[in-house]
Coordinates of N, CA and C in Angstrom, one line a residue:
M9 N -50.3 41.4 8.0 CA -49.7 42.4 7.1 C -50.4 43.6 6.4
Q10 N -50.8 44.2 6.1 CA -51.8 44.8 5.2 C -51.6 45.1 3.9
L11 N -51.9 44.5 2.7 CA -51.9 44.5 1.2 C -50.8 45.8 0.5
A12 N -51.1 47.0 1.2 CA -50.5 48.1 0.7 C -48.9 48.2 1.2
D13 N -48.4 47.6 2.8 CA -47.3 46.8 2.9 C -47.0 45.5 1.9
L14 N -47.3 45.3 1.6 CA -47.0 43.9 1.0 C -46.0 44.3 -0.9
I15 N -47.6 45.4 -0.9 CA -46.9 45.8 -2.5 C -45.6 46.5 -2.7
R16 N -45.4 47.3 -1.3 CA -44.3 48.4 -1.5 C -43.1 47.6 -1.4
S17 N -43.3 45.6 -0.4 CA -42.5 45.4 0.5 C -41.6 44.5 -0.8
I18 N -42.3 44.0 -2.1 CA -41.8 43.5 -3.5 C -42.0 44.6 -5.0
P19 N -40.6 44.7 -4.6 CA -40.4 45.9 -5.9 C -40.6 45.6 -7.6
K20 N -40.7 44.2 -7.8 CA -41.4 43.7 -8.7 C -43.1 44.4 -8.9
L21 N -43.7 43.6 -7.7 CA -45.1 43.5 -7.2 C -45.5 45.4 -7.7
E22 N -45.0 46.0 -6.2 CA -44.9 47.9 -6.9 C -44.7 48.3 -8.3
H23 N -43.5 47.6 -8.9 CA -43.5 47.9 -10.7 C -44.7 47.7 -11.2
M24 N -45.0 46.3 -11.3 CA -46.3 45.6 -12.3 C -47.4 46.7 -11.8
L25 N -48.0 47.7 -10.6 CA -48.8 48.2 -10.2 C -48.4 49.7 -10.5
M26 N -47.8 50.5 -10.6 CA -47.7 51.3 -10.5 C -48.5 52.3 -11.3
Q27 N -49.0 52.0 -12.7 CA -49.4 52.8 -13.1 C -51.2 53.0 -13.3
L28 N -51.4 51.7 -12.1 CA -53.0 51.4 -11.6 C -53.5 52.5 -10.9
P29 N -55.3 53.0 -11.0 CA -56.0 53.5 -10.2 C -55.8 53.5 -8.5
A30 N -56.0 53.8 -7.9 CA -56.2 54.0 -6.7 C -57.2 53.5 -6.3
E31 N -58.7 53.0 -7.0 CA -59.5 52.7 -6.6 C -59.5 51.4 -6.7
V32 N -58.6 51.5 -8.2 CA -58.8 50.2 -8.9 C -58.1 48.9 -7.5
C33 N -56.8 49.5 -7.4 CA -55.9 48.3 -6.5 C -56.7 48.1 -5.3
G34 N -57.2 49.5 -5.0 CA -58.4 49.5 -3.5 C -59.2 48.2 -3.6
R35 N -59.5 47.8 -4.7 CA -60.2 46.4 -4.6 C -59.2 45.0 -4.8
F36 N -58.2 45.7 -4.8 CA -57.9 43.8 -4.4 C -57.7 43.5 -3.3
V37 N -57.7 41.7 -2.9 CA -58.0 41.7 -2.1 C -56.4 40.4 -1.3
L38 N -56.1 40.8 0.0 CA -54.7 40.3 0.4 C -55.7 38.2 0.9
R39 N -55.0 37.4 0.0 CA -55.6 36.4 0.1 C -54.7 35.2 0.9
K40 N -54.5 34.2 2.3 CA -53.8 33.5 2.8 C -54.1 32.2 2.2
F41 N -53.6 31.3 1.9 CA -54.0 30.1 1.5 C -53.1 28.9 2.7
P42 N -53.4 28.1 3.1 CA -52.8 27.1 4.0 C -52.4 26.2 3.1
A43 N -51.8 25.3 3.5 CA -50.4 24.3 2.4 C -51.8 23.0 2.0
H44 N -51.2 22.8 1.1 CA -52.2 21.8 0.5 C -53.2 22.2 0.6
T45 N -53.9 23.2 -0.1 CA -55.2 23.8 -0.3 C -55.7 24.2 -2.2
V46 N -56.6 23.6 -2.3 CA -57.1 23.9 -3.9 C -56.9 25.8 -3.4
I47 N -56.3 26.7 -4.5 CA -56.9 27.4 -4.9 C -57.6 27.5 -6.1
V48 N -57.8 27.3 -7.2 CA -58.4 27.0 -7.7 C -58.4 25.7 -8.7
R49 N -59.4 25.4 -9.4 CA -59.3 23.8 -10.1 C -59.8 23.4 -11.4
K50 N -59.7 22.7 -12.5 CA -59.8 22.8 -13.8 C -61.2 22.8 -13.9
D51 N -62.1 24.0 -15.1 CA -63.0 24.0 -15.3 C -63.6 24.7 -14.5
Q52 N -62.7 25.1 -13.2 CA -64.1 25.8 -12.7 C -64.0 27.1 -13.3
T53 N -65.2 27.8 -13.4 CA -65.5 29.3 -13.8 C -64.3 29.9 -13.0
L54 N -63.9 31.0 -14.1 CA -63.2 31.6 -14.1 C -63.1 33.3 -13.6
T55 N -63.8 33.3 -12.0 CA -64.1 35.1 -11.5 C -62.7 35.5 -11.3
S56 N -61.6 35.2 -10.6 CA -60.2 35.6 -10.6 C -58.9 35.3 -10.8
V57 N -58.3 36.6 -10.7 CA -56.8 36.4 -11.0 C -55.6 35.8 -9.4
Y58 N -55.3 35.7 -9.4 CA -53.9 35.7 -8.1 C -52.7 35.6 -8.7
I59 N -52.0 36.6 -7.9 CA -50.8 37.1 -8.4 C -50.1 36.2 -6.7
I60 N -49.1 35.8 -7.2 CA -48.7 34.6 -5.7 C -47.2 35.3 -5.4
C61 N -47.2 35.7 -3.9 CA -46.6 36.2 -3.5 C -45.8 35.6 -3.0
T62 N -46.3 34.7 -1.9 CA -45.1 34.1 -1.1 C -45.4 32.5 -0.9
G63 N -44.7 31.8 -0.4 CA -44.8 30.3 -0.8 C -44.4 29.3 -2.2
R64 N -45.0 28.0 -2.3 CA -44.9 27.6 -3.6 C -46.6 26.4 -3.3
M65 N -46.6 26.9 -4.5 CA -48.3 26.6 -5.9 C -47.1 25.2 -7.0
R66 N -48.3 24.4 -7.1 CA -48.2 23.6 -8.3 C -49.1 24.0 -9.2
I67 N -48.6 23.4 -10.1 CA -49.9 23.3 -11.3 C -50.1 21.7 -12.1
V68 N -51.2 21.0 -11.8 CA -51.9 20.3 -11.9 C -53.0 19.9 -13.4
N69 N -52.2 19.1 -14.0 CA -53.3 19.0 -15.0 C -54.1 17.2 -14.8
E70 N -55.8 17.3 -14.8 CA -56.3 15.7 -15.3 C -56.4 15.8 -16.4
F71 N -56.3 14.8 -17.3 CA -56.7 14.6 -18.5 C -57.7 13.6 -18.4
D72 N -58.7 13.0 -19.3 CA -59.4 12.1 -19.6 C -59.4 10.8 -18.8
N73 N -58.2 9.8 -19.3 CA -57.6 8.2 -18.9 C -57.6 9.0 -17.6
G74 N -57.6 10.1 -16.4 CA -57.3 9.9 -15.1 C -56.1 9.8 -14.6
R75 N -54.7 9.9 -15.9 CA -54.0 10.4 -15.7 C -53.6 11.9 -15.1
L76 N -52.3 12.0 -14.4 CA -52.4 13.7 -13.5 C -50.9 14.2 -14.2
Y77 N -50.8 15.0 -14.6 CA -49.2 15.6 -14.5 C -48.9 16.7 -13.9
A78 N -48.5 16.9 -12.8 CA -48.2 17.8 -12.7 C -47.0 19.2 -12.9
F79 N -47.2 20.3 -13.7 CA -46.4 20.5 -14.5 C -45.3 20.9 -14.3
T80 N -45.0 21.8 -12.8 CA -43.8 22.3 -12.2 C -44.7 23.4 -10.7
D81 N -43.7 23.4 -10.1 CA -43.9 24.5 -9.1 C -43.8 26.0 -9.9
T82 N -44.7 26.9 -9.4 CA -45.1 27.9 -9.9 C -43.7 28.5 -9.5
N83 N -43.2 30.2 -9.9 CA -42.9 30.6 -9.5 C -43.2 31.8 -9.0
L84 N -42.6 32.7 -7.8 CA -42.7 34.0 -7.1 C -43.4 35.0 -8.2
Y85 N -44.8 35.4 -8.0 CA -45.0 36.3 -8.5 C -45.1 36.5 -10.1
T86 N -46.1 35.3 -10.6 CA -46.4 34.9 -11.4 C -47.7 34.8 -11.3
M87 N -48.8 34.7 -12.0 CA -50.4 35.3 -12.0 C -50.7 33.4 -12.3
I88 N -52.4 33.1 -12.2 CA -53.2 32.0 -12.1 C -54.1 32.6 -13.0
G89 N -54.6 32.3 -14.2 CA -56.0 32.8 -14.9 C -55.0 33.4 -15.3
E90 N -54.2 34.4 -15.6 CA -54.2 35.6 -16.9 C -54.4 35.0 -17.9
T91 N -53.7 33.4 -18.4 CA -53.3 33.1 -19.8 C -54.8 33.0 -20.7
E92 N -55.8 32.5 -19.6 CA -56.7 32.1 -19.9 C -57.7 33.1 -20.3
I93 N -58.1 34.2 -19.6 CA -58.7 35.6 -20.5 C -58.0 36.1 -21.0
L94 N -56.9 36.3 -21.0 CA -56.4 36.4 -22.7 C -56.5 35.6 -23.3
A95 N -56.5 34.6 -23.8 CA -56.9 34.0 -24.6 C -58.0 33.7 -24.8
G96 N -59.3 34.4 -24.2 CA -60.5 34.2 -23.8 C -61.2 33.4 -23.9
V97 N -61.3 32.5 -22.3 CA -61.6 31.1 -22.2 C -61.6 31.3 -20.4
Q98 N -63.7 30.8 -20.7 CA -64.4 31.3 -19.4 C -63.7 30.1 -18.2
E99 N -62.5 29.1 -18.2 CA -62.7 28.4 -17.2 C -61.1 28.4 -17.3
Y100 N -60.6 28.2 -15.9 CA -59.9 27.7 -15.4 C -59.0 26.2 -16.0
G101 N -57.6 26.5 -17.0 CA -57.7 25.7 -17.6 C -56.4 23.9 -16.5
C102 N -56.3 24.3 -15.3 CA -55.8 23.6 -14.9 C -55.6 23.9 -13.3
T103 N -55.8 22.8 -12.8 CA -55.9 22.9 -10.9 C -54.6 23.2 -10.3
V104 N -54.9 24.4 -9.7 CA -53.5 24.6 -8.7 C -53.8 24.9 -7.2
E105 N -52.4 24.6 -6.6 CA -52.9 23.9 -5.1 C -51.1 24.2 -4.2
S106 N -51.7 24.9 -3.2 CA -50.2 25.0 -2.4 C -49.9 24.2 -2.1
V107 N -48.3 23.9 -2.1 CA -47.5 23.1 -1.4 C -46.8 23.5 0.2
T108 N -46.9 24.8 0.3 CA -46.9 25.5 1.7 C -47.2 26.7 1.6
E109 N -47.9 27.4 2.7 CA -48.3 28.4 3.1 C -48.2 29.5 2.3
C110 N -49.4 30.3 1.8 CA -49.3 31.0 0.5 C -49.8 32.7 1.0
M111 N -49.5 32.9 -0.1 CA -49.9 34.6 0.1 C -49.9 35.2 -0.9
T112 N -51.1 35.6 -1.7 CA -51.9 36.0 -2.7 C -52.3 37.4 -3.0
V113 N -52.3 38.1 -4.0 CA -53.0 39.6 -3.8 C -53.9 38.6 -5.4
Q114 N -55.6 38.7 -4.6 CA -56.4 38.5 -5.5 C -57.5 38.7 -6.3
M115 N -57.3 39.5 -7.6 CA -58.8 40.7 -8.3 C -59.5 39.8 -9.6
S116 N -60.2 41.2 -9.6 CA -61.3 40.3 -9.9 C -60.9 39.9 -11.7
R117 N -61.9 39.2 -12.1 CA -61.9 39.3 -13.7 C -61.4 40.8 -14.3
E118 N -62.9 40.9 -14.6 CA -62.6 42.0 -14.6 C -61.2 43.4 -15.0
D119 N -61.3 43.3 -13.3 CA -60.1 44.3 -12.6 C -59.0 43.9 -13.6
F120 N -58.5 42.6 -13.7 CA -57.7 42.0 -14.1 C -57.6 42.9 -16.1
V121 N -59.0 42.6 -16.5 CA -58.7 43.0 -18.2 C -58.9 44.9 -17.8
L122 N -59.6 45.4 -17.3 CA -58.9 46.7 -17.2 C -57.4 47.4 -16.9
C123 N -57.2 46.5 -15.7 CA -55.4 46.7 -16.0 C -55.1 46.3 -16.7
F124 N -55.0 45.6 -17.6 CA -54.4 44.7 -18.5 C -54.3 46.1 -19.7
E125 N -55.7 46.1 -20.0 CA -55.9 47.5 -20.8 C -56.0 48.8 -21.2
T126 N -55.1 49.3 -19.7 CA -55.1 50.6 -19.1 C -53.7 50.7 -18.9
S127 N -53.2 50.1 -18.9 CA -51.4 49.9 -18.1 C -50.2 49.6 -19.2
H128 N -49.7 50.5 -19.4 CA -48.5 49.1 -20.8 C -47.6 48.3 -19.5
V129 N -47.3 49.4 -19.0 CA -46.1 48.2 -17.7 C -47.2 47.0 -17.0
F130 N -48.1 47.3 -16.5 CA -48.9 45.8 -16.4 C -48.5 45.3 -17.6
A131 N -49.6 45.3 -18.1 CA -49.5 44.5 -19.5 C -48.0 43.9 -20.0
K132 N -47.2 44.4 -20.1 CA -46.4 44.7 -20.8 C -45.5 43.3 -19.8
E133 N -45.7 43.4 -18.3 CA -44.9 42.4 -17.4 C -46.0 40.7 -17.3
I134 N -47.2 40.9 -17.7 CA -47.9 39.9 -18.4 C -47.5 39.2 -18.8
S135 N -46.9 40.1 -19.9 CA -46.4 39.2 -21.5 C -45.5 38.9 -21.7
K136 N -44.4 39.5 -20.2 CA -43.1 38.9 -20.1 C -43.5 37.4 -19.5
D137 N -44.8 36.9 -18.7 CA -44.4 36.3 -17.6 C -45.5 35.1 -18.2
I138 N -46.0 35.2 -19.1 CA -46.8 34.3 -19.7 C -45.4 34.0 -21.4
A139 N -45.5 34.9 -21.9 CA -43.7 34.1 -22.6 C -43.0 33.0 -22.4
Y140 N -42.2 33.4 -20.7 CA -41.7 32.6 -20.0 C -42.4 31.3 -19.9
K141 N -43.9 31.2 -18.8 CA -44.5 30.3 -18.9 C -44.4 29.0 -20.2
L142 N -44.7 29.6 -21.2 CA -44.8 29.2 -22.4 C -43.1 28.3 -22.8
H143 N -42.4 29.7 -23.2 CA -40.5 28.6 -23.4 C -40.4 27.5 -22.5
Q144 N -40.6 27.5 -20.6 CA -40.5 26.6 -19.8 C -41.4 26.0 -20.2
S145 N -42.6 25.4 -20.8 CA -43.5 24.0 -20.7 C -43.2 23.8 -21.7
S146 N -42.8 24.9 -22.8 CA -42.4 23.5 -24.4 C -41.3 22.8 -24.2
S147 N -40.1 24.0 -23.5 CA -38.6 23.2 -23.2 C -38.8 21.6 -22.0
K148 N -39.7 22.0 -21.5 CA -40.0 20.6 -20.4 C -40.9 19.3 -21.3
M149 N -42.2 19.9 -22.4 CA -42.8 19.0 -23.1 C -41.5 18.5 -24.3
G150 N -40.8 19.0 -24.6 CA -39.8 18.7 -25.6 C -38.7 16.9 -24.9
E151 N -38.7 18.0 -23.7 CA -37.9 16.4 -22.9 C -38.5 15.5 -23.0
N152 N -39.4 15.7 -22.6 CA -40.5 14.3 -21.8 C -41.1 13.9 -23.3
L153 N -41.0 14.0 -24.3 CA -41.5 13.5 -25.1 C -40.0 12.8 -26.0
F154 N -39.3 13.5 -26.3 CA -37.5 12.8 -27.2 C -36.8 12.4 -26.1
Y155 N -37.3 13.0 -25.2 CA -35.5 11.9 -23.9 C -36.0 11.1 -23.7
P156 N -35.2 9.8 -23.0 CA -35.2 8.5 -22.7 C -36.1 8.3 -20.9
V157 N -36.7 8.1 -20.6 CA -37.4 7.9 -19.5 C -36.5 8.3 -18.1
R158 N -35.4 8.0 -18.2 CA -34.2 7.5 -16.8 C -33.7 8.9 -17.7
Y159 N -33.3 9.5 -18.3 CA -32.8 11.4 -18.6 C -33.6 11.9 -18.1
N160 N -34.7 12.1 -18.0 CA -35.2 12.9 -17.2 C -35.8 12.9 -15.9
L161 N -36.1 11.5 -15.4 CA -35.7 11.2 -14.4 C -34.1 11.9 -13.6
V162 N -33.1 10.8 -13.9 CA -31.9 11.5 -13.9 C -32.0 13.3 -13.7
C163 N -32.1 13.8 -14.1 CA -32.1 15.3 -14.5 C -32.9 15.7 -13.1
F164 N -34.5 15.0 -13.4 CA -35.3 15.5 -12.4 C -34.1 15.4 -10.5
L165 N -33.7 14.2 -10.4 CA -32.9 14.2 -9.2 C -31.8 15.4 -9.4
I166 N -31.5 15.3 -10.3 CA -30.2 16.0 -9.7 C -30.3 17.7 -9.6
A167 N -31.7 18.1 -10.3 CA -31.9 19.4 -9.9 C -32.3 19.5 -8.7
V168 N -32.9 18.7 -7.7 CA -33.7 18.8 -6.8 C -32.3 18.5 -5.6
A169 N -31.5 17.9 -6.0 CA -30.3 17.6 -5.2 C -29.7 18.5 -5.2
Q170 N -29.4 19.5 -6.5 CA -28.2 21.2 -6.0 C -28.7 21.4 -4.9
K171 N -30.1 21.7 -4.6 CA -30.7 22.6 -3.9 C -29.9 22.2 -2.4
E172 N -30.8 21.0 -2.1 CA -30.2 19.9 -1.0 C -28.9 20.2 -0.6
L173 N -28.0 19.9 -1.8 CA -26.2 19.9 -1.4 C -26.0 21.5 -1.0
A174 N -26.7 22.2 -1.1 CA -25.8 23.7 -1.0 C -25.4 23.3 0.5
A175 N -26.4 23.0 1.5 CA -26.4 23.6 3.2 C -26.3 22.0 3.7
Q176 N -26.1 21.2 2.9 CA -25.8 19.8 3.8 C -24.6 18.4 3.0
T177 N -24.6 17.5 3.1 CA -23.4 16.5 2.6 C -24.6 16.0 1.7
A178 N -25.4 16.1 2.4 CA -26.3 14.2 1.7 C -27.8 15.3 1.6
A179 N -27.9 15.0 -0.2 CA -29.8 15.3 -0.2 C -30.7 14.6 0.0
V180 N -31.5 14.4 0.7 CA -32.4 14.0 0.8 C -33.9 14.1 -0.1
I181 N -34.5 13.8 -1.3 CA -35.0 13.6 -1.9 C -36.8 14.4 -1.7
P182 N -37.7 14.9 -1.1 CA -38.6 14.7 -0.5 C -40.1 14.6 -1.0
L183 N -39.9 14.4 -2.1 CA -41.2 13.8 -2.5 C -41.5 12.3 -3.0
K184 N -42.4 11.9 -3.0 CA -42.9 10.8 -3.4 C -42.8 10.4 -4.4
R185 N -42.9 9.1 -4.6 CA -42.4 8.5 -6.0 C -43.9 9.0 -7.1
Q186 N -44.4 9.2 -6.3 CA -46.0 9.0 -7.4 C -45.8 10.6 -8.2
D187 N -45.9 11.4 -7.3 CA -45.5 12.9 -7.6 C -44.0 13.4 -8.5
M188 N -43.2 12.2 -8.3 CA -42.8 12.6 -9.6 C -43.0 11.9 -10.7
A189 N -43.6 10.5 -10.3 CA -44.6 10.6 -12.0 C -44.8 11.6 -12.8
D190 N -46.1 11.9 -11.3 CA -46.8 13.0 -12.1 C -46.4 14.2 -12.2
R191 N -45.0 14.6 -12.1 CA -44.4 15.8 -12.7 C -43.5 15.6 -13.7
L192 N -43.4 14.7 -14.2 CA -42.6 14.0 -15.6 C -43.6 12.9 -16.4
G193 N -45.0 13.0 -16.2 CA -45.8 12.5 -16.7 C -45.8 11.5 -17.2
I194 N -45.0 10.3 -16.7 CA -44.6 8.8 -16.8 C -45.9 7.8 -15.4
S195 N -45.4 7.2 -15.9 CA -46.0 5.7 -15.0 C -45.1 5.6 -13.3
L196 N -45.4 5.4 -12.5 CA -45.0 5.0 -11.2 C -44.1 3.7 -11.8
R197 N -45.0 2.7 -12.4 CA -43.5 1.8 -12.6 C -42.6 2.0 -13.3
S198 N -42.0 3.1 -14.1 CA -41.1 3.4 -14.4 C -40.3 4.0 -13.6
V199 N -40.8 5.1 -12.8 CA -39.9 5.6 -11.6 C -39.4 5.0 -11.2
N200 N -40.7 3.8 -10.9 CA -39.9 2.7 -9.6 C -38.4 1.7 -10.7
R201 N -39.0 1.3 -11.2 CA -38.0 0.9 -12.4 C -36.1 1.5 -12.9
V202 N -36.6 3.4 -13.0 CA -35.2 3.7 -13.4 C -34.5 3.7 -11.0
I203 N -35.7 4.1 -10.4 CA -34.9 4.1 -9.0 C -34.2 3.0 -8.5
Q204 N -34.1 1.6 -9.2 CA -34.2 0.2 -8.7 C -32.7 0.1 -9.2
K205 N -32.1 1.1 -10.7 CA -31.2 0.5 -11.4 C -30.2 1.4 -11.0
L206 N -30.6 3.0 -10.8 CA -29.8 3.8 -10.0 C -29.6 3.3 -8.6
K207 N -29.7 2.6 -8.2 CA -29.3 2.3 -6.7 C -28.6 1.1 -6.8
E208 N -28.5 0.2 -7.8 CA -27.9 -1.0 -8.4 C -26.7 -0.1 -8.5
D209 N -26.3 0.4 -9.1 CA -25.6 1.2 -10.0 C -24.3 1.9 -9.0
G210 N -25.3 2.1 -7.6 CA -24.5 3.1 -6.6 C -24.8 4.3 -6.7
H211 N -25.4 5.1 -7.5 CA -25.9 6.2 -7.9 C -26.9 6.6 -7.5
V212 N -27.5 6.0 -6.3 CA -28.7 6.6 -4.6 C -28.6 5.6 -4.0
S213 N -28.4 5.9 -2.7 CA -29.2 5.2 -2.4 C -30.7 5.4 -1.6
I214 N -31.2 4.2 -0.7 CA -32.1 4.3 -0.5 C -32.1 4.0 1.2
V215 N -33.1 4.9 1.6 CA -32.8 4.8 3.4 C -34.6 5.6 4.5
K216 N -34.8 4.1 4.8 CA -36.1 4.4 5.2 C -37.6 4.6 3.8
G217 N -37.3 3.8 3.0 CA -37.8 4.5 1.6 C -37.5 5.9 0.8
K218 N -36.6 6.9 1.8 CA -36.4 8.0 0.8 C -34.9 7.8 0.1
I219 N -35.4 8.4 -1.0 CA -33.9 8.5 -2.2 C -32.8 9.5 -1.3
H220 N -31.6 8.7 -1.1 CA -30.5 9.9 -0.2 C -28.9 9.9 -1.9
I221 N -29.1 11.3 -1.6 CA -27.8 11.0 -3.1 C -27.2 12.0 -2.0
E222 N -25.4 11.6 -1.8 CA -24.6 11.6 -1.2 C -23.5 13.1 -2.8
Q223 N -22.3 13.6 -2.1 CA -21.5 14.6 -3.0 C -20.9 13.6 -4.1
Q224 N -20.6 12.7 -4.3 CA -20.4 11.4 -4.9 C -20.8 11.0 -5.3
Q225 N -22.6 10.9 -5.2 CA -23.0 9.9 -6.2 C -23.5 11.2 -7.0
Y226 N -23.9 12.6 -6.4 CA -24.2 13.6 -7.0 C -23.4 13.8 -8.3
I227 N -22.3 13.8 -8.2 CA -21.5 14.1 -9.3 C -21.3 13.0 -10.5
K228 N -21.9 11.6 -9.9 CA -22.0 10.4 -11.0 C -22.8 10.8 -12.0
L229 N -23.8 11.4 -11.0 CA -25.1 11.6 -11.5 C -25.2 12.3 -13.0
T230 N -24.7 13.8 -12.4 CA -24.6 14.7 -13.3 C -23.5 14.5 -14.6
Q231 N -22.5 13.5 -13.9 CA -21.7 12.7 -15.6 C -22.5 11.9 -16.2
M232 N -23.3 10.7 -15.9 CA -24.0 10.4 -16.8 C -25.2 11.2 -17.6
V233 N -25.7 12.9 -16.9 CA -26.8 12.8 -18.3 C -26.2 13.1 -20.0
N234 N -25.2 13.3 -20.1 CA -24.7 13.2 -21.5 C -25.1 12.1 -22.3
D235 N -24.8 10.8 -21.2 CA -24.7 9.4 -22.1 C -26.0 8.9 -22.1
L236 N -27.0 10.0 -21.3 CA -28.1 8.8 -21.6 C -29.2 9.8 -22.2
K237 N -28.4 10.5 -23.2 CA -29.9 11.1 -24.1 C -29.8 10.2 -25.2

């Protein structure tokens, strides 16, 4: 697929770039990344901004004590690197890696600044994207800080199971327990303890090491959420 074809096929992307000169768009590059590829690494010099067009990526932060925290899977048509540039930072703030095969539009740092300063449509879309990400991260941080571990993990399982149960009678949670711990910013030991308790109470099943949630179990989990706050 050519870059121009991709842009025309995505209304939001076409709208974002509508006011940009052809010579600027001509410098953009269509980049495809295989699954499980590091796109950018924390503290690496920020030279490019990426717009995520297809696929799923996850944002990971590693702290000095070695703890990993996987913030979230990214939404489509959001950017990588824009927040750091607008904050005047020279390095990427987080590591971003592909979960599935991904297609991105890549632009240089200089072209991003040029687009932001010359197109109010582009600047408005970037501002909305940053505001949404800040809202999501602050909301998640508040839940992780002030709600019990069991509440956060049950909410996470409900969110994942909801997508799976739309097409089948039982949801199989595709993530490893370490991945869950990373996403919630808690220890693997805490995840194991909560899952064991949920299993004993009949709220989940474990089949070949995988967490299974049937329709009735899903209903029980949603009913118990308010009691866990």
